[in-house]
Coordinates of C-alpha atoms and ligand atoms in Angstrom, one line a residue:
X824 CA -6.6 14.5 -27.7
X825 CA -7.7 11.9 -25.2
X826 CA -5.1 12.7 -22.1
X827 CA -4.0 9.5 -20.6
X828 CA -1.5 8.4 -18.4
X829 CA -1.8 4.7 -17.1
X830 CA -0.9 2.9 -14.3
X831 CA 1.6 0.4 -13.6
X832 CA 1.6 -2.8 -11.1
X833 CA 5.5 -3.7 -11.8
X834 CA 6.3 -0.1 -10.8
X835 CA 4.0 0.0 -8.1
X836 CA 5.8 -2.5 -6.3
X837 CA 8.7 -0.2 -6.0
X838 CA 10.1 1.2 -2.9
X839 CA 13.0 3.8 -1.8
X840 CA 14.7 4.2 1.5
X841 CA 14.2 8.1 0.8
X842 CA 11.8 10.4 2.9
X843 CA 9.0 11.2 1.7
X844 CA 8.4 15.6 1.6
X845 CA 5.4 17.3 2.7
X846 CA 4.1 20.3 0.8
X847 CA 0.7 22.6 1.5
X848 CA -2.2 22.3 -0.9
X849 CA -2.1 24.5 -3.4
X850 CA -5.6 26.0 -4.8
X851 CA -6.4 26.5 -8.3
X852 CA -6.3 30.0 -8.1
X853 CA -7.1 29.9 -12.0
X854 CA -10.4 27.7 -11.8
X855 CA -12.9 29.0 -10.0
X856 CA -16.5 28.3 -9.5
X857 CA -16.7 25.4 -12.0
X858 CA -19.2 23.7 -10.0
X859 CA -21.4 26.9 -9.9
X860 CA -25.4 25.5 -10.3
X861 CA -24.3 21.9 -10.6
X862 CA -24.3 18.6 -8.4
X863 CA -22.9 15.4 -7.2
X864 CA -23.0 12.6 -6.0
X865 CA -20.1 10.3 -4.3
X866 CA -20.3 6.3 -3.5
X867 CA -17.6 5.2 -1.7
X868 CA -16.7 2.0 -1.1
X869 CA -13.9 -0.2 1.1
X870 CA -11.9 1.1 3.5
X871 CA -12.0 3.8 6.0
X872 CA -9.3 5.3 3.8
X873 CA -11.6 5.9 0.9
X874 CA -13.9 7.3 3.6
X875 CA -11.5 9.8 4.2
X876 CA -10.2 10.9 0.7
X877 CA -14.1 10.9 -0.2
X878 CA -14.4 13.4 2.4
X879 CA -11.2 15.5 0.9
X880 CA -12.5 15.0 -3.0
X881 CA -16.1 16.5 -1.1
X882 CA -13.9 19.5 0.3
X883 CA -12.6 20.0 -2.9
X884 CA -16.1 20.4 -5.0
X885 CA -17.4 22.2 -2.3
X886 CA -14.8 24.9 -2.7
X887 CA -15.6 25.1 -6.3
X888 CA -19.1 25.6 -5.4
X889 CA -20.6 22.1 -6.5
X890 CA -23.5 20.9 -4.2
X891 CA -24.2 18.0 -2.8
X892 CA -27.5 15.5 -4.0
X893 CA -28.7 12.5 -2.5
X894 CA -30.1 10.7 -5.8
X895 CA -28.1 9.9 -9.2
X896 CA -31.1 11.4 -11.4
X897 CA -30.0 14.4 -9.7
X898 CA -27.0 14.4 -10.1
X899 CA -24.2 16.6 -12.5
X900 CA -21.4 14.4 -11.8
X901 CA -21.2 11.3 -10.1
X902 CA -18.0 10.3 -8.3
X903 CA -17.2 6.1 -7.4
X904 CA -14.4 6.3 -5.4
X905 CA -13.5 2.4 -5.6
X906 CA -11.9 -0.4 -4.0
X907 CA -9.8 -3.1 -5.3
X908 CA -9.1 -6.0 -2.5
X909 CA -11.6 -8.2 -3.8
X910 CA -12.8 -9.1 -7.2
X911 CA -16.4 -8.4 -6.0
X912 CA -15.8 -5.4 -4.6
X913 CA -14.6 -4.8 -8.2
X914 CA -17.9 -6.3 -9.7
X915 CA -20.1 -3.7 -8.2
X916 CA -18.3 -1.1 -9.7
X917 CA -18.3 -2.1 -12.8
X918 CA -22.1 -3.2 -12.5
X919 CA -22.4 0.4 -11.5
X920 CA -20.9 1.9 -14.4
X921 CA -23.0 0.2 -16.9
X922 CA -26.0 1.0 -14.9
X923 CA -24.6 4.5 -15.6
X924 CA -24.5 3.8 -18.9
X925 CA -28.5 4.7 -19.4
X926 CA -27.8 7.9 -17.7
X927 CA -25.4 9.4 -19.4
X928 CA -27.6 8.4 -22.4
X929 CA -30.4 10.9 -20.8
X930 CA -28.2 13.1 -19.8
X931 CA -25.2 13.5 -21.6
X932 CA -23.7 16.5 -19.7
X933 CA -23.4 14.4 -16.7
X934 CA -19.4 13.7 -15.9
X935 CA -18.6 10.5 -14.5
X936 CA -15.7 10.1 -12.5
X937 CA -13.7 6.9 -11.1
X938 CA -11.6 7.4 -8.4
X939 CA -9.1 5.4 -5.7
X940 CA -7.5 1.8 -5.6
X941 CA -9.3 0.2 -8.8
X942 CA -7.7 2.6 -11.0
X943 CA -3.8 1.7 -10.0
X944 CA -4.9 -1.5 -11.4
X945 CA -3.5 -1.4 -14.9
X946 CA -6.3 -4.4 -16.2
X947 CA -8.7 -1.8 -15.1
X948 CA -7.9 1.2 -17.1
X949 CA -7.5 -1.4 -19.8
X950 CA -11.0 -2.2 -19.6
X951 CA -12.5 0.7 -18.8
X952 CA -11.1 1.8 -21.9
X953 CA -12.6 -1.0 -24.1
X954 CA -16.2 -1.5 -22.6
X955 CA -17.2 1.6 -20.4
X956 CA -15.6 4.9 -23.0
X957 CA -18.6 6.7 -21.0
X958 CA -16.5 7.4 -18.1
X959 CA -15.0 10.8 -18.1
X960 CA -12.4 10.9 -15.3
X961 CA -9.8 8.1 -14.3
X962 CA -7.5 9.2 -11.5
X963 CA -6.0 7.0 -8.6
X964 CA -4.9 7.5 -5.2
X965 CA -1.8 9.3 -6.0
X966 CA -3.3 12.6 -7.4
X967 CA -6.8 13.1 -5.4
X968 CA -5.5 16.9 -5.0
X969 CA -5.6 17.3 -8.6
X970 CA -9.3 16.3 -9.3
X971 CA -10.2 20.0 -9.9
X972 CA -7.5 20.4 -12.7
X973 CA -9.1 17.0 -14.1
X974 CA -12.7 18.1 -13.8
X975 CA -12.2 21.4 -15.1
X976 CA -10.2 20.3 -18.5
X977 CA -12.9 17.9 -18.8
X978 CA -15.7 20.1 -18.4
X979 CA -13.9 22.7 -20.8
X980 CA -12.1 20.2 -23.5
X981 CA -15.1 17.6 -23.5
X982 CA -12.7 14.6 -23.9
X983 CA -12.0 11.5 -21.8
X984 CA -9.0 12.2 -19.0
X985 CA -7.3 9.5 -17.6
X986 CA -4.4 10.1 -15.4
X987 CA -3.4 7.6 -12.4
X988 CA 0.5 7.5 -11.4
X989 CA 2.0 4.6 -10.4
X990 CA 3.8 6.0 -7.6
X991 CA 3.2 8.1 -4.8
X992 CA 4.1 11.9 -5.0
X993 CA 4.5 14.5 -1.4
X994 CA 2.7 14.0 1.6
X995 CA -0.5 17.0 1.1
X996 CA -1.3 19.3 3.8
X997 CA -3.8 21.0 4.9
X998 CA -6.0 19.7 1.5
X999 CA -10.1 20.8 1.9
X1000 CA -12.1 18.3 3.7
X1001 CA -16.1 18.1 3.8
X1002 CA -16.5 15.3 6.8
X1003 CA -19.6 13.4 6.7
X1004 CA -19.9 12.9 10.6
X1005 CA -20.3 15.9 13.0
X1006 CA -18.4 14.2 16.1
X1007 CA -16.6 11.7 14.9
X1008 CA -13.9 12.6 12.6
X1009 CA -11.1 10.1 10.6
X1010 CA -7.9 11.6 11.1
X1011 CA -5.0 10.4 8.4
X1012 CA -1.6 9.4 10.6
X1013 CA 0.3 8.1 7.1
X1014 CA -0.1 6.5 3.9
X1015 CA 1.0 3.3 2.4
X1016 CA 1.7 -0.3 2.9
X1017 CA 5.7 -1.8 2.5
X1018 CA 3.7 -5.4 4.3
X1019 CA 3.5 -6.7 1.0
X1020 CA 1.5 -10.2 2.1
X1021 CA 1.0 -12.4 -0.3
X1022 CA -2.7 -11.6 -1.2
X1023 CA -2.7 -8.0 -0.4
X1024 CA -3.3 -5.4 -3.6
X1025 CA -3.3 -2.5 -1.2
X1026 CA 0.9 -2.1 -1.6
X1027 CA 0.7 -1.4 -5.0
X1028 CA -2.7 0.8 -4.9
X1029 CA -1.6 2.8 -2.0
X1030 CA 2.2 2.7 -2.1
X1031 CA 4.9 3.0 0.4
X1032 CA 4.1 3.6 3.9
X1033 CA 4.9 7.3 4.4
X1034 CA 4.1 9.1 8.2
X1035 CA 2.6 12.7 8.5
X1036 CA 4.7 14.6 10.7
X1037 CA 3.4 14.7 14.0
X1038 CA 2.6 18.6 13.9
X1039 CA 0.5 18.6 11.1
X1040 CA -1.3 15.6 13.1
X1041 CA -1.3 17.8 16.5
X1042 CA -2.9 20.5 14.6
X1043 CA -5.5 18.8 13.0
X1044 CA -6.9 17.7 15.7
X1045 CA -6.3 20.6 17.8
X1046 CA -9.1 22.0 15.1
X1047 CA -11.6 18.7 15.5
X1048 CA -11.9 19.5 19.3
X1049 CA -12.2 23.4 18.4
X1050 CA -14.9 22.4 15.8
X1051 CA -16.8 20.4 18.7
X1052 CA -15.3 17.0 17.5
X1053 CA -15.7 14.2 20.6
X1054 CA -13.9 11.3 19.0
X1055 CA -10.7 10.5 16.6
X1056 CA -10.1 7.6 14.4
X1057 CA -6.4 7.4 13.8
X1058 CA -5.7 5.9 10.2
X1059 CA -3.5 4.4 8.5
X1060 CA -2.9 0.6 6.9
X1061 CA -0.6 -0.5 9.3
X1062 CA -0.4 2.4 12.1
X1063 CA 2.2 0.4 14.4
X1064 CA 4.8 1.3 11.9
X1065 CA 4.0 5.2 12.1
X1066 CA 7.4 7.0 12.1
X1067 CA 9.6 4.4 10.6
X1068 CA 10.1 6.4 8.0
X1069 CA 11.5 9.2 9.5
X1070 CA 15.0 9.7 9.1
X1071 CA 16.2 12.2 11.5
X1072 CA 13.8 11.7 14.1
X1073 CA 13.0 8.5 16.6
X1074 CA 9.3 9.2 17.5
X1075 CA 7.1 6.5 17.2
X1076 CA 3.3 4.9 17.1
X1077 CA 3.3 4.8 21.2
X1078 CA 4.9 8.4 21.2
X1079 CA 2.4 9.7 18.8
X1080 CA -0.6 8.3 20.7
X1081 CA 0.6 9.5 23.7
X1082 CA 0.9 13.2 22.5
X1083 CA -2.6 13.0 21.0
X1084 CA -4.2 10.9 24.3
X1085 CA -2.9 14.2 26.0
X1086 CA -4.8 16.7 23.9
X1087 CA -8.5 17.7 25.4
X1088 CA -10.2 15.3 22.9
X1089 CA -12.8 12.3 25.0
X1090 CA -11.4 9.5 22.7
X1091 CA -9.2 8.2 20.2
X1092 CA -9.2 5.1 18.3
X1093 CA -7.1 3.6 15.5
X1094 CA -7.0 1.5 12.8
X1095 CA -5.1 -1.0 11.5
X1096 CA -2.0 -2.6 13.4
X1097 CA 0.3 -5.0 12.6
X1098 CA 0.4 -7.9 15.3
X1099 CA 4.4 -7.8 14.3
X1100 CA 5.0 -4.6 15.5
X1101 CA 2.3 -3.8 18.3
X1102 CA 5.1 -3.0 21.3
X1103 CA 4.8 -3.4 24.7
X1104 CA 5.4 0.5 24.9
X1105 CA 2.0 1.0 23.1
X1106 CA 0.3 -1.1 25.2
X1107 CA 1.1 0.8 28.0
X1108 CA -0.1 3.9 26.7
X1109 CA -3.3 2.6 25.5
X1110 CA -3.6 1.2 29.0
X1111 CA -2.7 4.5 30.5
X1112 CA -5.0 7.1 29.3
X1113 CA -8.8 7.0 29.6
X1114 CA -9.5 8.5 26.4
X1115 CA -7.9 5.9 24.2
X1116 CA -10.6 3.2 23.6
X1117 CA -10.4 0.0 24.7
X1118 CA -11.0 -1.2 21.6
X1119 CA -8.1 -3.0 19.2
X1120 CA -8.6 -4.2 15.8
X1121 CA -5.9 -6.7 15.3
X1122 CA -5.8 -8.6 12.0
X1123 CA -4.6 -11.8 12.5
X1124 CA -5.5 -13.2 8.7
X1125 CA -5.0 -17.3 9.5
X1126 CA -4.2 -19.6 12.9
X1127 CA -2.0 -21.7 10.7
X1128 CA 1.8 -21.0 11.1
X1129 CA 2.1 -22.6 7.7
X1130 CA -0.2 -20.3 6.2
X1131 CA 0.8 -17.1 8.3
X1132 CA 4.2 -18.0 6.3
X1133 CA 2.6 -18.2 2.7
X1134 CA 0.5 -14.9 3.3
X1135 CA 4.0 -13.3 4.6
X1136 CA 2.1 -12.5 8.4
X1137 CA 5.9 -12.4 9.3
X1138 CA 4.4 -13.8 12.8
X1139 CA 3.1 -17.2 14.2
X1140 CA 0.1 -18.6 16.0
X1141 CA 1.9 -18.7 19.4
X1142 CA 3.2 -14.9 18.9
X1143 CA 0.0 -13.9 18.3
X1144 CA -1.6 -15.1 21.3
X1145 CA 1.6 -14.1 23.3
X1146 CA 0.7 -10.5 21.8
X1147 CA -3.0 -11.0 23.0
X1148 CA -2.7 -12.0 26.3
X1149 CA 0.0 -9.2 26.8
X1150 CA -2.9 -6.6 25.7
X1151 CA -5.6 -8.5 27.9
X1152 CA -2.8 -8.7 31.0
X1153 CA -2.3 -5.3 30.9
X1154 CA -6.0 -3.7 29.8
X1155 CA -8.7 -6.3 31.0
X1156 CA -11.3 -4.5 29.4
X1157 CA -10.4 -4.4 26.0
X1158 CA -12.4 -5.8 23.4
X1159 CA -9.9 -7.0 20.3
X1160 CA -11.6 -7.7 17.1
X1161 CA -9.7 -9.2 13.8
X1162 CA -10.0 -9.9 10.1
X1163 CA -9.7 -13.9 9.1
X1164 CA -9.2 -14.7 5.3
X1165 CA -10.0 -18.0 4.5
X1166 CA -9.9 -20.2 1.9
X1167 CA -6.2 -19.1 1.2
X1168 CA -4.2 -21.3 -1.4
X1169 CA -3.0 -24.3 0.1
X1170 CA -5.2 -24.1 3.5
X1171 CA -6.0 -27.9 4.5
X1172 CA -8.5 -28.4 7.2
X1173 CA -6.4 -28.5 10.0
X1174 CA -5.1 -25.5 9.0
X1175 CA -8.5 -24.4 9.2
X1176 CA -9.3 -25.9 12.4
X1177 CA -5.8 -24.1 14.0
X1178 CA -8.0 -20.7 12.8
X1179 CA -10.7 -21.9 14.7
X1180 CA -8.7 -22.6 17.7
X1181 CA -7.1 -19.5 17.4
X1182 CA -10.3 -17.9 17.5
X1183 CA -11.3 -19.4 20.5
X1184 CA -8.4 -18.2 22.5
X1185 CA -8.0 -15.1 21.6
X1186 CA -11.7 -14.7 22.5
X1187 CA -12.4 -12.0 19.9
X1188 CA -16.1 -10.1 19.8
X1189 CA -16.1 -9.7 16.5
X1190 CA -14.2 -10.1 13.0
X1191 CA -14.7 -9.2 9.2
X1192 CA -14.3 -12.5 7.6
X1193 CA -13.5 -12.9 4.0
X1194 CA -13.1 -15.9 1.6
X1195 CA -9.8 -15.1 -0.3
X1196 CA -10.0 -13.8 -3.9
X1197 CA -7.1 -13.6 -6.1
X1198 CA -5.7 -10.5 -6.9
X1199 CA -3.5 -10.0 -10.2
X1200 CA -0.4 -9.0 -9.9
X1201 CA 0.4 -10.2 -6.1
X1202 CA 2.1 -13.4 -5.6
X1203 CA -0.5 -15.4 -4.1
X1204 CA -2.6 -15.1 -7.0
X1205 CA 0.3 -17.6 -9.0
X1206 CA -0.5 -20.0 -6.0
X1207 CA -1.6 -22.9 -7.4
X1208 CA -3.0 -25.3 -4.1
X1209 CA -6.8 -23.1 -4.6
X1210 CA -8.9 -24.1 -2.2
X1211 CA -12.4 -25.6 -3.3
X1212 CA -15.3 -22.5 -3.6
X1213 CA -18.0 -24.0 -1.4
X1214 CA -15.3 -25.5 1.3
X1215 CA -13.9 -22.0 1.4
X1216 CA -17.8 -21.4 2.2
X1217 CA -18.4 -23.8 4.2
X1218 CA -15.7 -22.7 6.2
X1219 CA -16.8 -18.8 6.1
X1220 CA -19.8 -20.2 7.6
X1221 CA -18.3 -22.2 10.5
X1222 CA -16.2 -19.4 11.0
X1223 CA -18.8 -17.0 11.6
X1224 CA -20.7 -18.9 13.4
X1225 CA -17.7 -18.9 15.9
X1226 CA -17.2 -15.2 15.8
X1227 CA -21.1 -14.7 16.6
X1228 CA -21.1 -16.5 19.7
X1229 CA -17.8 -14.2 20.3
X1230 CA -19.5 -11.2 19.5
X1231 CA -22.8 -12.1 21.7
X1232 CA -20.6 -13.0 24.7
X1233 CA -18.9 -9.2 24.2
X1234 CA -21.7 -7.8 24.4
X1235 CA -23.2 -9.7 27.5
X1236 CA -20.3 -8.9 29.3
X1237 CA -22.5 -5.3 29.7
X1238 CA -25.7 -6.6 30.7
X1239 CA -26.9 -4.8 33.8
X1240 CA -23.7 -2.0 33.8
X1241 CA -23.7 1.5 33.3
X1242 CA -21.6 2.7 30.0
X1243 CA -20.4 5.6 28.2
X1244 CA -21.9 6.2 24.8
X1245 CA -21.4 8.3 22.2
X1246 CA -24.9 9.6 21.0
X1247 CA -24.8 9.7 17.3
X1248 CA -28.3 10.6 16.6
X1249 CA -31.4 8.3 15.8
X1250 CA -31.3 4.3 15.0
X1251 CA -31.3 4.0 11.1
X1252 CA -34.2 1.1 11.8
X1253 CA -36.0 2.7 14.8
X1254 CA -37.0 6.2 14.2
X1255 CA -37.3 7.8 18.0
X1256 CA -34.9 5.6 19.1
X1257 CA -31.0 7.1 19.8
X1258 CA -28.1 5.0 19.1
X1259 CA -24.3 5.2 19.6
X1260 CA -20.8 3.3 20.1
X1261 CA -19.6 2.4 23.7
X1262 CA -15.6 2.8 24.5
X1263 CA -15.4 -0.4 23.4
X1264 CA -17.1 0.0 20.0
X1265 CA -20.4 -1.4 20.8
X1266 CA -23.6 -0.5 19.4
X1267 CA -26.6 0.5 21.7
X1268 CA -29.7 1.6 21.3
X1269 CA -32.0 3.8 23.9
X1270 CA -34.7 5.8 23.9
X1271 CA -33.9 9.9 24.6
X1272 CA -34.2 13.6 23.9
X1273 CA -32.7 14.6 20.2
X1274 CA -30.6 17.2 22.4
X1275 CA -28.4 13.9 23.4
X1276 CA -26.9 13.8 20.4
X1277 CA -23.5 14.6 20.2
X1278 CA -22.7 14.5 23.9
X1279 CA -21.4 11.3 26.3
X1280 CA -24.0 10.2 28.2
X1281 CA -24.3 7.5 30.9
X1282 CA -26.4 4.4 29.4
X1283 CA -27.9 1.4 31.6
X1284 CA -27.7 -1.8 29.7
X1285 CA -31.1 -3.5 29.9
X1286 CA -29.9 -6.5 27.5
X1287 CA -27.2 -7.7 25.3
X1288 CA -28.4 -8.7 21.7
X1289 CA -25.8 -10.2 19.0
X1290 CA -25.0 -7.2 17.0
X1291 CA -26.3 -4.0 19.9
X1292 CA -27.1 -3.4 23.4
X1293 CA -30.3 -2.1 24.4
X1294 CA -30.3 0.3 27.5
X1295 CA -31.7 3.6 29.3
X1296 CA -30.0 6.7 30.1
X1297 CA -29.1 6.9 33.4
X1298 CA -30.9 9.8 35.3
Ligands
5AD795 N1 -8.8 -11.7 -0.4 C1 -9.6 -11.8 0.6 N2 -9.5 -10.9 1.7 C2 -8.5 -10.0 1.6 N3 -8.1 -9.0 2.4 C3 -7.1 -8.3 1.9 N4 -6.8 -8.9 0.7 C4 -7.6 -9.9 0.5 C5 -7.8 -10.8 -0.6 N5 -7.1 -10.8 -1.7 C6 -8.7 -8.8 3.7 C7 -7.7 -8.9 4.9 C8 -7.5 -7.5 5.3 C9 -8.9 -6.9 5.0 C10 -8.9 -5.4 4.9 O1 -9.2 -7.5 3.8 O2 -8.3 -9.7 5.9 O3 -7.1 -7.4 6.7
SF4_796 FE1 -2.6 -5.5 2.9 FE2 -1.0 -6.7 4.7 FE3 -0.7 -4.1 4.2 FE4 -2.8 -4.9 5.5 S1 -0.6 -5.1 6.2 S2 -2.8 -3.4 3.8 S3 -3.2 -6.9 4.6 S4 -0.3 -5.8 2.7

């Protein structure tokens, strides 16, 4: 029999007031060594959360002794670990999976396995179960720490497993983790979303916001800056509500920072906040401590108080620009980026002009701009007002012609200063060229010694381009 268990969008959107427990990983002490002699593969796409549970579901089959390949043909199981906040984020996938199709033809022994927010979608599983019956593995967000259970009942029973649960379980501790970057490392503050705007899937694919207790948090990265680690990305989908949740103790986002900022690591970074929540208190501390970048990622979503009420922002234009000018009173040289949807149900053109204004004021050097795409089972998607396809482009393309000139003008503002940068290891494009990300999250290229990489290093900035800098190390 076909094991299946399928998810659930009504159930999804559930929430208790009750605290979520933590328990420690527990091995599979019975399976051992099922990836003995065999391969994989992972995409990932979306979110820096994916990027970090792909880096967990990597810890996992490297325990059980799988290796990693850099080509599908190569490959004994391939792993898509999905995202679903835009339908063509959900296109590729699928246009992946027939592609896989011909594969699995060649090689039938291959095991292919869908993973993260797609599969909380219930229309998913649906249809993965009608058109693409050559997947093998169909497990959500919920139940990452039980891949090796999955994989080895597939490997054993040969049948099609697909098990996503609707609802989140325990917080996991101390679960195996492979990380793809030697010196930056994503660190997981909680889980969960309880915003619920309008548009937003993530809710119901990543259910409700639970924090990891602060010592789990402490000792993680007590171990990154053991393991050589020089920077932290703090996670989570709305990391200005860390520690609501707790329900004997008052500690907070700004507390939590604070602790960490006083650790021996060079810098820490997070990602995403809340405008509604971002309190003075955590400006303070960001403003405080050198080794918190000065670098905020800030969605604001529209300009329009009308349609920051639709999308369920739970703030307005004017608060948001209070908030910014707060942040640039107090830390002069941050540089705040955002995410802008537009095209959102019922947006006019002076709503979209308000946007614009917006994003002249709040003088932003850069932004990940989307058109909106309705997602079933969220109530925007019933809104009816849609918004023409190609003005919702034309606007994208004003839009980002805005946030270009904001990006160019960040990156001037370096032009003939010395910065610190983060030497990551040669440019992608430029072989013999070093690159690596400033305090404030900008990219510059140099020329230098390969043993550079890993370390700080003082940078000259010769010229400012749109998307990098270009510089020399200082001597
Ligand atoms: N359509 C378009 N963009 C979306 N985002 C979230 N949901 C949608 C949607 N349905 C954008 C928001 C969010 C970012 C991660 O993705 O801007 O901040
Ligand atoms: Fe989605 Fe809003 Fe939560 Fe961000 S805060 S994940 S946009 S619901």
């Amino acid at each position: 029999m076909q094991r299946l268990n399928k998810p659930d969008l009504s159930s999804a959107r559930k929430r208790t007031k009750n605290q979520v427990n933590t328990i420690e990983y527990e091995n599979f002490k019975n399976i051992k060594d099922i990836g003995k002699d065999k391969s994989y593969i992972i995409q990932t796409h979306g979110c820096q959360a994916n990027e970090a549970d792909t880096e967990v579901i990597r810890g996992l089959l490297e325990d059980q002794g799988f290796t990693p390949v850099s080509v599908l043909e190569e490959a004994d199981l391939v792993v898509i670990n999905t995202c679903a906040i835009r339908e063509n984020a959900e296109n590729k996938v699928f246009g992946e999976l027939g592609r896989l199709k011909s594969f699995k033809r060649l090689n039938p022994n291959l095991i292919i396995a869908i993973a993260g927010c797609m599969p909380q979608e219930e229309a998913v599983v649906e249809k993965i179960m009608k058109k693409y019956s050559h997947v093998d593995i169909v497990f959500g967000t919920h139940n990452v720490n039980k891949f090796i259970e999955y994989l080895d009942y597939v490997i054993r029973e040969k049948k099609q497993l697909i098990e996503v649960y609707s609802n989140e379980g325990e917080i996991i501790e101390h679960l195996p983790q492979a990380r793809e970057n030697r010196f930056k490392a994503w660190v997981n503050i909680m889980f969960g979303c309880d915003e619920f705007c309008t548009y937003c899937i993530v809710p119901y694919t990543r259910g409700k916001e639970r924090s990891r207790k602060k010592e789990y948090i402490i000792e993680e990265i007590k171990e990154l800056i053991k393991d050589g680690y020089k920077e932290v990305t703090l996670l989570g989908q709305n990391v200005n509500s860390y520690g609501l949740d707790f329900v004997e103790e008052k500690y907070d986002f700004a507390d939590l920072l604070e602790d960490l900022a006083k650790l021996d690591i060079p810098r820490i970074k997070f990602t995403t906040s809340h405008p509604k929540d971002f309190s003075d208190s955590l400006i303070d501390v960001i403003a405080k401590y050198p080794n918190i970048m000065p670098f905020i990622h800030l969605p604001v979503q529209s300009g329009s108080n009308n349609i920051l009420k639709r999308m369920n922002r739970k703030y307005t234009k004017e608060e948001y620009l209070d908030l910014v000018n707060r942040i640039y009173n107090r830390i002069p040289h941050v540089s705040l980026t955002t995410d802008i949807i537009v095209g959102f149900p019922g947006e006019s053109e002076t709503d979209f002009e308000e946007t614009l204004d917006l994003v002249r004021k709040s003088r932003f050097e850069g932004a990940y701009t989307f058109i909106y795409s309705p997602r079933k089972g969220t109530p925007a998607a019933t809104y009816k007002e849609t918004v023409d396809p190609q003005v919702a482009k034309q606007r994208l393309y004003k839009l980002n012609d805005l946030i270009n000139e904001g990006f160019l003008a960040g990156n001037k503002r370096f032009e003939k200063q010395v910065v610190k940068v983060l030497v990551e290891g040669y440019s992608k494009t430029n072989k013999g060229v070093l690159s690596g990300y400033t305090e404030n999250n900008k990219l510059v290229n140099f020329s230098g010694p390969e043993s550079l990489i890993g370390n700080i290093v003082d940078i000259y900035i010769e010229k400012a381009k749109t998307w990098s800098l270009d510089g020399k190390v200082v001597q």
